[in-house]
Short mmCIF file of C-alpha atoms in Angstrom, two decimals:
data_model
loop_
_atom_site.label_atom_id
_atom_site.label_comp_id
_atom_site.label_asym_id
_atom_site.label_seq_id
_atom_site.Cartn_x
_atom_site.Cartn_y
_atom_site.Cartn_z
CA MET A 1 -0.03 -0.17 -0.11
CA THR A 2 1.56 3.34 -1.00
CA GLN A 3 1.86 5.81 1.88
CA THR A 4 2.63 9.59 1.70
CA LEU A 5 3.87 12.17 4.07
CA THR A 6 3.84 15.68 3.39
CA ILE A 7 5.69 18.22 5.57
CA PRO A 8 6.92 21.94 5.42
CA ARG A 9 9.87 22.16 3.22
CA PRO A 10 12.81 21.35 5.23
CA ASP A 11 15.85 23.43 6.29
CA ASP A 12 19.43 22.24 6.98
CA TRP A 13 20.89 23.83 9.97
CA HIS A 14 24.35 22.65 9.19
CA LEU A 15 25.95 22.37 5.56
CA HIS A 16 29.03 22.18 3.88
CA LEU A 17 29.14 23.43 0.36
CA ARG A 18 32.82 24.16 -0.14
CA ASP A 19 33.63 26.48 -3.08
CA GLY A 20 34.47 26.84 -6.80
CA ASP A 21 33.82 23.62 -8.67
CA MET A 22 32.74 21.43 -5.77
CA LEU A 23 30.21 24.15 -4.74
CA ARG A 24 28.72 23.96 -8.20
CA ALA A 25 28.47 20.26 -8.05
CA VAL A 26 26.98 19.64 -4.65
CA LEU A 27 24.77 22.68 -4.19
CA PRO A 28 21.75 21.20 -6.40
CA GLU A 29 21.86 18.21 -4.23
CA THR A 30 20.69 20.24 -1.27
CA ALA A 31 18.70 22.85 -3.22
CA ARG A 32 16.37 19.88 -4.60
CA HIS A 33 14.70 19.28 -1.20
CA PHE A 34 15.88 21.97 1.40
CA GLY A 35 14.72 25.69 1.17
CA ARG A 36 17.52 27.13 3.41
CA ALA A 37 20.64 26.02 5.03
CA ILE A 38 23.22 27.34 7.69
CA ILE A 39 26.46 27.46 5.62
CA MET A 40 29.78 26.41 7.29
CA PRO A 41 32.60 29.12 7.11
CA ASN A 42 35.43 26.84 7.23
CA LEU A 43 36.70 27.39 3.73
CA VAL A 44 40.54 28.14 3.02
CA PRO A 45 40.93 30.91 4.21
CA PRO A 46 37.88 30.98 6.38
CA VAL A 47 34.92 33.27 6.17
CA VAL A 48 35.91 35.75 9.10
CA ARG A 49 34.44 39.20 8.24
CA SER A 50 31.08 40.37 7.05
CA ASP A 51 32.50 41.05 3.53
CA GLU A 52 33.72 37.76 3.01
CA ALA A 53 30.44 36.22 4.06
CA ALA A 54 28.79 38.55 1.37
CA ALA A 55 30.92 37.45 -1.15
CA TYR A 56 30.55 33.85 -0.40
CA ARG A 57 26.82 34.00 -0.38
CA ASP A 58 26.85 35.69 -3.79
CA ARG A 59 29.01 32.83 -4.96
CA ILE A 60 26.49 30.30 -3.78
CA LEU A 61 23.50 32.13 -5.41
CA SER A 62 25.61 32.51 -8.86
CA ALA A 63 26.12 28.61 -8.66
CA LEU A 64 22.46 27.85 -8.03
CA PRO A 65 21.01 26.02 -11.14
CA LYS A 66 18.11 27.99 -12.84
CA GLY A 67 14.71 27.40 -11.52
CA MET A 68 15.76 26.19 -8.14
CA ALA A 69 14.89 28.44 -4.90
CA PHE A 70 17.45 28.19 -2.10
CA GLU A 71 18.52 30.81 0.65
CA PRO A 72 22.03 30.38 2.00
CA LEU A 73 22.05 31.31 5.76
CA MET A 74 25.50 32.76 6.47
CA THR A 75 27.87 32.42 9.47
CA LEU A 76 31.16 33.89 10.39
CA TYR A 77 34.04 31.80 11.51
CA LEU A 78 35.14 32.99 15.20
CA THR A 79 38.72 33.58 15.69
CA GLU A 80 40.70 35.31 18.31
CA ASN A 81 40.80 38.42 16.49
CA THR A 82 37.23 38.65 15.40
CA ASP A 83 35.84 42.30 15.54
CA PRO A 84 32.63 42.47 17.70
CA ASP A 85 31.43 45.64 16.02
CA ASP A 86 31.80 43.68 12.55
CA VAL A 87 29.76 41.00 13.99
CA ALA A 88 26.96 43.19 14.97
CA ALA A 89 26.93 45.03 11.78
CA ALA A 90 26.66 41.81 9.89
CA HIS A 91 23.91 40.54 12.12
CA ALA A 92 21.95 43.77 11.89
CA SER A 93 22.17 43.93 8.07
CA GLY A 94 20.47 40.48 8.02
CA LEU A 95 23.32 38.89 6.29
CA VAL A 96 24.79 36.80 9.30
CA LYS A 97 22.48 34.21 11.19
CA ALA A 98 25.18 32.86 13.35
CA VAL A 99 28.97 32.73 14.56
CA LYS A 100 30.86 29.40 14.37
CA LEU A 101 33.19 28.29 16.93
CA TYR A 102 35.87 25.84 16.15
CA PRO A 103 38.30 24.80 18.65
CA ALA A 104 41.59 24.93 16.81
CA GLY A 105 42.51 21.68 15.10
CA ALA A 106 39.06 20.12 15.83
CA THR A 107 38.13 19.07 12.32
CA THR A 108 38.47 20.02 8.56
CA ASN A 109 39.77 23.48 8.12
CA SER A 110 39.67 24.47 11.73
CA ALA A 111 43.29 25.61 11.98
CA SER A 112 42.29 29.15 12.41
CA GLY A 113 39.95 28.38 15.31
CA VAL A 114 40.09 29.39 18.97
CA THR A 115 42.63 28.33 21.47
CA ASP A 116 42.41 30.91 24.10
CA PHE A 117 38.54 31.36 24.92
CA ASP A 118 39.13 34.44 26.96
CA LYS A 119 40.25 36.21 23.86
CA VAL A 120 36.82 35.84 22.21
CA ARG A 121 34.85 36.82 25.35
CA PRO A 122 34.05 40.43 23.87
CA VAL A 123 32.44 38.90 20.75
CA LEU A 124 30.26 36.41 22.83
CA GLU A 125 29.03 39.06 25.10
CA LYS A 126 28.19 41.23 22.06
CA MET A 127 26.44 38.02 20.53
CA ALA A 128 24.32 37.65 23.79
CA GLU A 129 23.37 41.51 23.52
CA ILE A 130 22.18 41.25 19.94
CA GLY A 131 20.59 37.62 20.14
CA LEU A 132 22.76 36.28 17.45
CA PRO A 133 23.57 32.54 17.95
CA LEU A 134 26.69 30.82 18.57
CA CYS A 135 27.28 27.60 16.67
CA THR A 136 29.79 25.16 18.48
CA HIS A 137 31.84 22.27 17.22
CA GLY A 138 31.72 20.59 20.43
CA GLU A 139 35.03 18.86 20.76
CA VAL A 140 38.31 19.76 23.05
CA THR A 141 41.50 19.06 20.98
CA ASP A 142 43.88 18.25 24.01
CA HIS A 143 46.01 15.38 22.90
CA ASP A 144 45.60 13.57 26.06
CA ILE A 145 41.74 13.32 25.59
CA ASP A 146 40.36 10.11 23.85
CA ILE A 147 38.88 10.97 20.49
CA PHE A 148 35.63 9.15 21.71
CA ASP A 149 35.47 11.46 24.87
CA ARG A 150 36.12 14.85 23.12
CA GLU A 151 32.55 15.97 23.08
CA ALA A 152 31.74 15.08 26.81
CA VAL A 153 34.69 16.96 28.04
CA PHE A 154 33.96 19.80 25.81
CA ILE A 155 30.69 20.24 27.71
CA ASP A 156 32.20 20.26 31.15
CA ARG A 157 35.47 22.49 30.18
CA VAL A 158 34.34 24.58 27.56
CA LEU A 159 30.63 24.77 26.79
CA ASP A 160 28.87 24.92 30.20
CA PRO A 161 31.71 27.73 31.56
CA ILE A 162 31.07 29.86 28.43
CA ARG A 163 27.22 29.78 28.90
CA ARG A 164 27.64 30.47 32.79
CA ALA A 165 29.81 33.35 32.03
CA THR A 166 27.82 34.93 29.14
CA PRO A 167 24.12 34.80 30.27
CA GLY A 168 21.62 35.17 27.49
CA LEU A 169 23.92 33.59 24.91
CA ARG A 170 21.97 31.45 22.46
CA VAL A 171 24.16 28.20 21.44
CA VAL A 172 23.50 25.48 19.11
CA MET A 173 25.47 22.26 19.96
CA GLU A 174 26.06 21.12 16.61
CA HIS A 175 26.07 17.62 15.15
CA ILE A 176 25.88 16.04 18.70
CA THR A 177 26.98 12.33 19.16
CA THR A 178 26.52 11.52 22.63
CA LYS A 179 24.11 10.72 25.18
CA ASN A 180 25.80 13.04 27.46
CA ALA A 181 25.17 16.00 24.91
CA ALA A 182 21.46 15.05 24.54
CA ASP A 183 21.11 14.82 28.15
CA TYR A 184 22.75 18.15 28.62
CA VAL A 185 20.47 19.86 26.17
CA ALA A 186 17.25 18.44 27.80
CA SER A 187 18.29 19.69 31.26
CA GLN A 188 19.04 23.44 29.91
CA ASP A 189 16.81 26.46 29.07
CA LYS A 190 15.53 27.41 25.60
CA ASP A 191 18.66 29.39 25.03
CA LEU A 192 20.57 25.91 24.04
CA GLY A 193 19.55 24.04 20.89
CA ALA A 194 21.26 21.10 19.21
CA THR A 195 21.56 19.66 15.71
CA ILE A 196 21.80 16.02 14.99
CA THR A 197 22.96 14.57 11.65
CA THR A 198 21.42 11.73 9.51
CA HIS A 199 24.35 9.69 9.61
CA HIS A 200 24.67 9.68 13.27
CA LEU A 201 21.26 8.31 13.57
CA ILE A 202 22.20 5.45 11.49
CA ILE A 203 25.86 4.29 12.21
CA ASN A 204 27.97 3.52 15.43
CA ARG A 205 31.65 3.19 15.52
CA ASN A 206 31.40 -0.47 14.73
CA HIS A 207 30.21 0.67 11.13
CA ILE A 208 33.48 2.35 10.80
CA LEU A 209 35.85 -0.37 12.07
CA VAL A 210 34.42 -3.71 12.04
CA GLY A 211 35.23 -5.99 8.93
CA GLY A 212 37.62 -3.38 7.70
CA ILE A 213 37.96 0.37 7.73
CA LYS A 214 35.25 2.29 5.97
CA PRO A 215 36.39 5.54 5.09
CA HIS A 216 33.05 6.85 3.82
CA TYR A 217 31.66 6.58 7.39
CA TYR A 218 34.47 8.35 8.96
CA CYS A 219 33.36 11.82 10.30
CA LEU A 220 34.13 14.39 12.93
CA PRO A 221 32.79 14.15 15.62
CA VAL A 222 33.43 10.70 15.36
CA ALA A 223 30.36 8.22 15.53
CA LYS A 224 30.39 6.71 19.11
CA ARG A 225 28.97 3.40 20.86
CA GLU A 226 25.55 2.05 20.10
CA GLU A 227 23.99 3.48 23.34
CA HIS A 228 24.79 6.97 22.10
CA ARG A 229 23.11 6.42 18.67
CA ILE A 230 20.01 5.05 20.63
CA ALA A 231 19.87 8.35 22.66
CA LEU A 232 20.32 10.60 19.59
CA ARG A 233 17.51 8.68 17.81
CA ALA A 234 15.23 9.29 20.83
CA ALA A 235 16.08 12.90 20.95
CA ALA A 236 15.41 13.54 17.37
CA THR A 237 12.22 11.57 17.33
CA SER A 238 10.83 13.08 20.52
CA GLY A 239 9.49 16.27 19.16
CA ASP A 240 11.34 18.27 21.70
CA PRO A 241 11.84 21.77 20.16
CA ARG A 242 15.58 22.10 21.26
CA TYR A 243 16.65 19.21 18.59
CA PHE A 244 16.63 19.98 14.89
CA LEU A 245 18.24 18.72 11.71
CA GLY A 246 21.68 19.80 10.69
CA THR A 247 23.20 17.03 8.13
CA ASP A 248 26.70 18.28 8.53
CA SER A 249 26.89 16.88 4.74
CA ALA A 250 30.37 17.25 4.14
CA PRO A 251 31.65 16.51 0.50
CA HIS A 252 35.16 15.22 -0.12
CA THR A 253 36.28 13.32 -3.42
CA ASP A 254 36.90 9.70 -3.10
CA GLU A 255 40.60 10.56 -3.39
CA ASN A 256 40.68 12.65 -0.20
CA LYS A 257 38.68 10.24 1.59
CA ILE A 258 40.31 6.79 0.52
CA ALA A 259 43.77 8.04 1.50
CA PRO A 260 46.53 7.31 4.11
CA CYS A 261 45.21 10.48 5.92
CA GLY A 262 41.66 10.67 4.84
CA CYS A 263 39.11 13.49 5.36
CA ALA A 264 36.42 13.51 7.82
CA GLY A 265 32.79 13.66 6.36
CA CYS A 266 29.78 11.96 5.21
CA PHE A 267 28.00 13.43 1.95
CA THR A 268 24.36 12.80 2.85
CA ALA A 269 22.60 15.82 1.01
CA PRO A 270 21.08 13.76 -1.95
CA ASN A 271 19.19 11.25 0.37
CA THR A 272 18.92 12.58 3.91
CA MET A 273 15.21 13.21 3.74
CA SER A 274 14.61 9.57 2.60
CA LEU A 275 16.77 8.24 5.42
CA LEU A 276 15.05 10.26 7.86
CA ALA A 277 11.65 9.00 6.81
CA HIS A 278 13.02 5.43 7.35
CA VAL A 279 14.61 6.08 10.75
CA PHE A 280 11.28 8.02 12.09
CA GLU A 281 9.25 5.33 10.78
CA GLU A 282 11.30 2.69 12.45
CA ASP A 283 11.05 4.23 15.74
CA GLY A 284 7.26 4.72 15.30
CA ALA A 285 7.66 8.67 15.08
CA LEU A 286 6.73 9.84 11.45
CA ASP A 287 4.42 12.32 12.99
CA LYS A 288 7.67 13.81 14.61
CA LEU A 289 9.50 14.28 11.20
CA ALA A 290 8.15 17.49 10.59
CA ALA A 291 8.89 19.02 13.93
CA PHE A 292 12.70 17.82 13.54
CA ALA A 293 13.39 18.75 9.86
CA SER A 294 11.07 21.66 9.21
CA GLN A 295 9.61 23.47 12.41
CA ASN A 296 12.15 23.38 15.22
CA GLY A 297 15.26 25.00 13.55
CA PRO A 298 13.17 28.02 12.28
CA ALA A 299 11.81 28.36 15.87
CA PHE A 300 15.18 28.57 17.34
CA TYR A 301 16.46 31.08 14.81
CA GLY A 302 13.48 33.20 14.91
CA LEU A 303 12.58 32.58 11.31
CA PRO A 304 9.28 31.56 9.61
CA ILE A 305 8.50 28.09 8.72
CA SER A 306 8.54 27.30 5.08
CA GLY A 307 5.29 27.91 3.24
CA GLU A 308 6.37 25.47 0.73
CA THR A 309 5.99 21.41 1.26
CA LEU A 310 7.76 18.41 0.65
CA THR A 311 6.17 15.13 0.07
CA LEU A 312 7.74 11.72 0.69
CA THR A 313 6.20 8.63 -0.82
CA LYS A 314 6.72 4.93 0.39
CA GLN A 315 7.06 2.68 -2.44
CA ASP A 316 7.36 -1.24 -2.75
CA THR A 317 10.79 -1.22 -4.34
CA ALA A 318 13.88 0.16 -2.67
CA VAL A 319 15.14 3.76 -3.82
CA ALA A 320 18.14 3.83 -5.93
CA PHE A 321 20.24 6.38 -4.73
CA PRO A 322 23.34 7.56 -6.89
CA GLU A 323 26.52 6.14 -5.52
CA ASN A 324 28.38 9.40 -6.20
CA ILE A 325 28.25 12.82 -7.35
CA ASP A 326 30.64 13.68 -10.20
CA THR A 327 32.80 16.82 -9.89
CA PRO A 328 35.73 18.17 -11.88
CA ASP A 329 38.05 17.12 -9.15
CA GLY A 330 36.74 13.41 -8.91
CA PRO A 331 33.69 11.75 -7.54
CA VAL A 332 32.12 12.29 -4.12
CA THR A 333 30.48 9.18 -2.72
CA VAL A 334 26.99 9.44 -1.53
CA PHE A 335 26.36 7.97 2.19
CA ASP A 336 25.10 4.40 2.00
CA PRO A 337 23.01 3.50 5.18
CA GLY A 338 23.65 -0.23 4.32
CA TYR A 339 20.15 -1.25 3.96
CA ASP A 340 17.27 -0.73 1.73
CA VAL A 341 15.16 2.37 1.78
CA PHE A 342 11.66 2.70 0.52
CA TRP A 343 10.80 6.34 1.05
CA LYS A 344 11.43 8.63 -1.72
CA VAL A 345 10.98 12.33 -2.20
CA ALA A 346 8.10 12.88 -4.72
#
């Protein structure tokens, strides 16, 4: 029997589009389903100032295929030299919707991130004053901290102290991967939200390592134990407005993924909505998919819910997703959940 589900057109509250040829290749995969996306600023060099954000937005819009409608929501990359007045002006103009905190060295293109958090306190205080959200890559980078513990330690050592020292600062814990993070969000007030990726609802660390290394499942923050995946699914399917979709879809060419020092990231833009319908149906929560993918994010960011809709249809045969997306630099492999999926975007 055919089943259909119609929800407001979803948004992606954490997206990597890269630049140049890669941008032109992957942007249509997001714009096909999503109306808006928070765009990550970790280019080389990073998007630090408002004029750089404006130029990047223009490049994104220039790469958008004719007939597609998509709004890039721009962010600034927080550095220890970020100017609070520039941040405030970018926010007041409507250009910038958030500022992104990368602890230095935490992930791809994060070398310009923050080492001394006292140096960014004036920026954080200005953001609290004007209501501009801080998006955090929530991992410490201390060499003595195990990679699977970095998120939990970040909450205790960095995030909670920042929030206590800066009352009113709105924070998004991006791509949470642990029960620790889900529980922390649930215990806090409405000034704290969290994005959850598609792939962290599907894979745990066994998927990366058991039976041979699977480089296309390697991401940062790295997938954790099964108990954490279960906690993330419970949070995502709960309907709680503090949790919303941020795919962290991160395109890398196969050459850069399958390498002695392979890049971190899962490319989920082409099939996220089908995969989410599968996950939410599996957990008996299809009625909560609209909240997670279409409603909670706009509410946190103070934006209207889309007036457009997206319809998913469950069919009798498995959906055939592309194995990869061709780019001038080489193919980008699409995330494979490892099982058949029957929900298709109409």
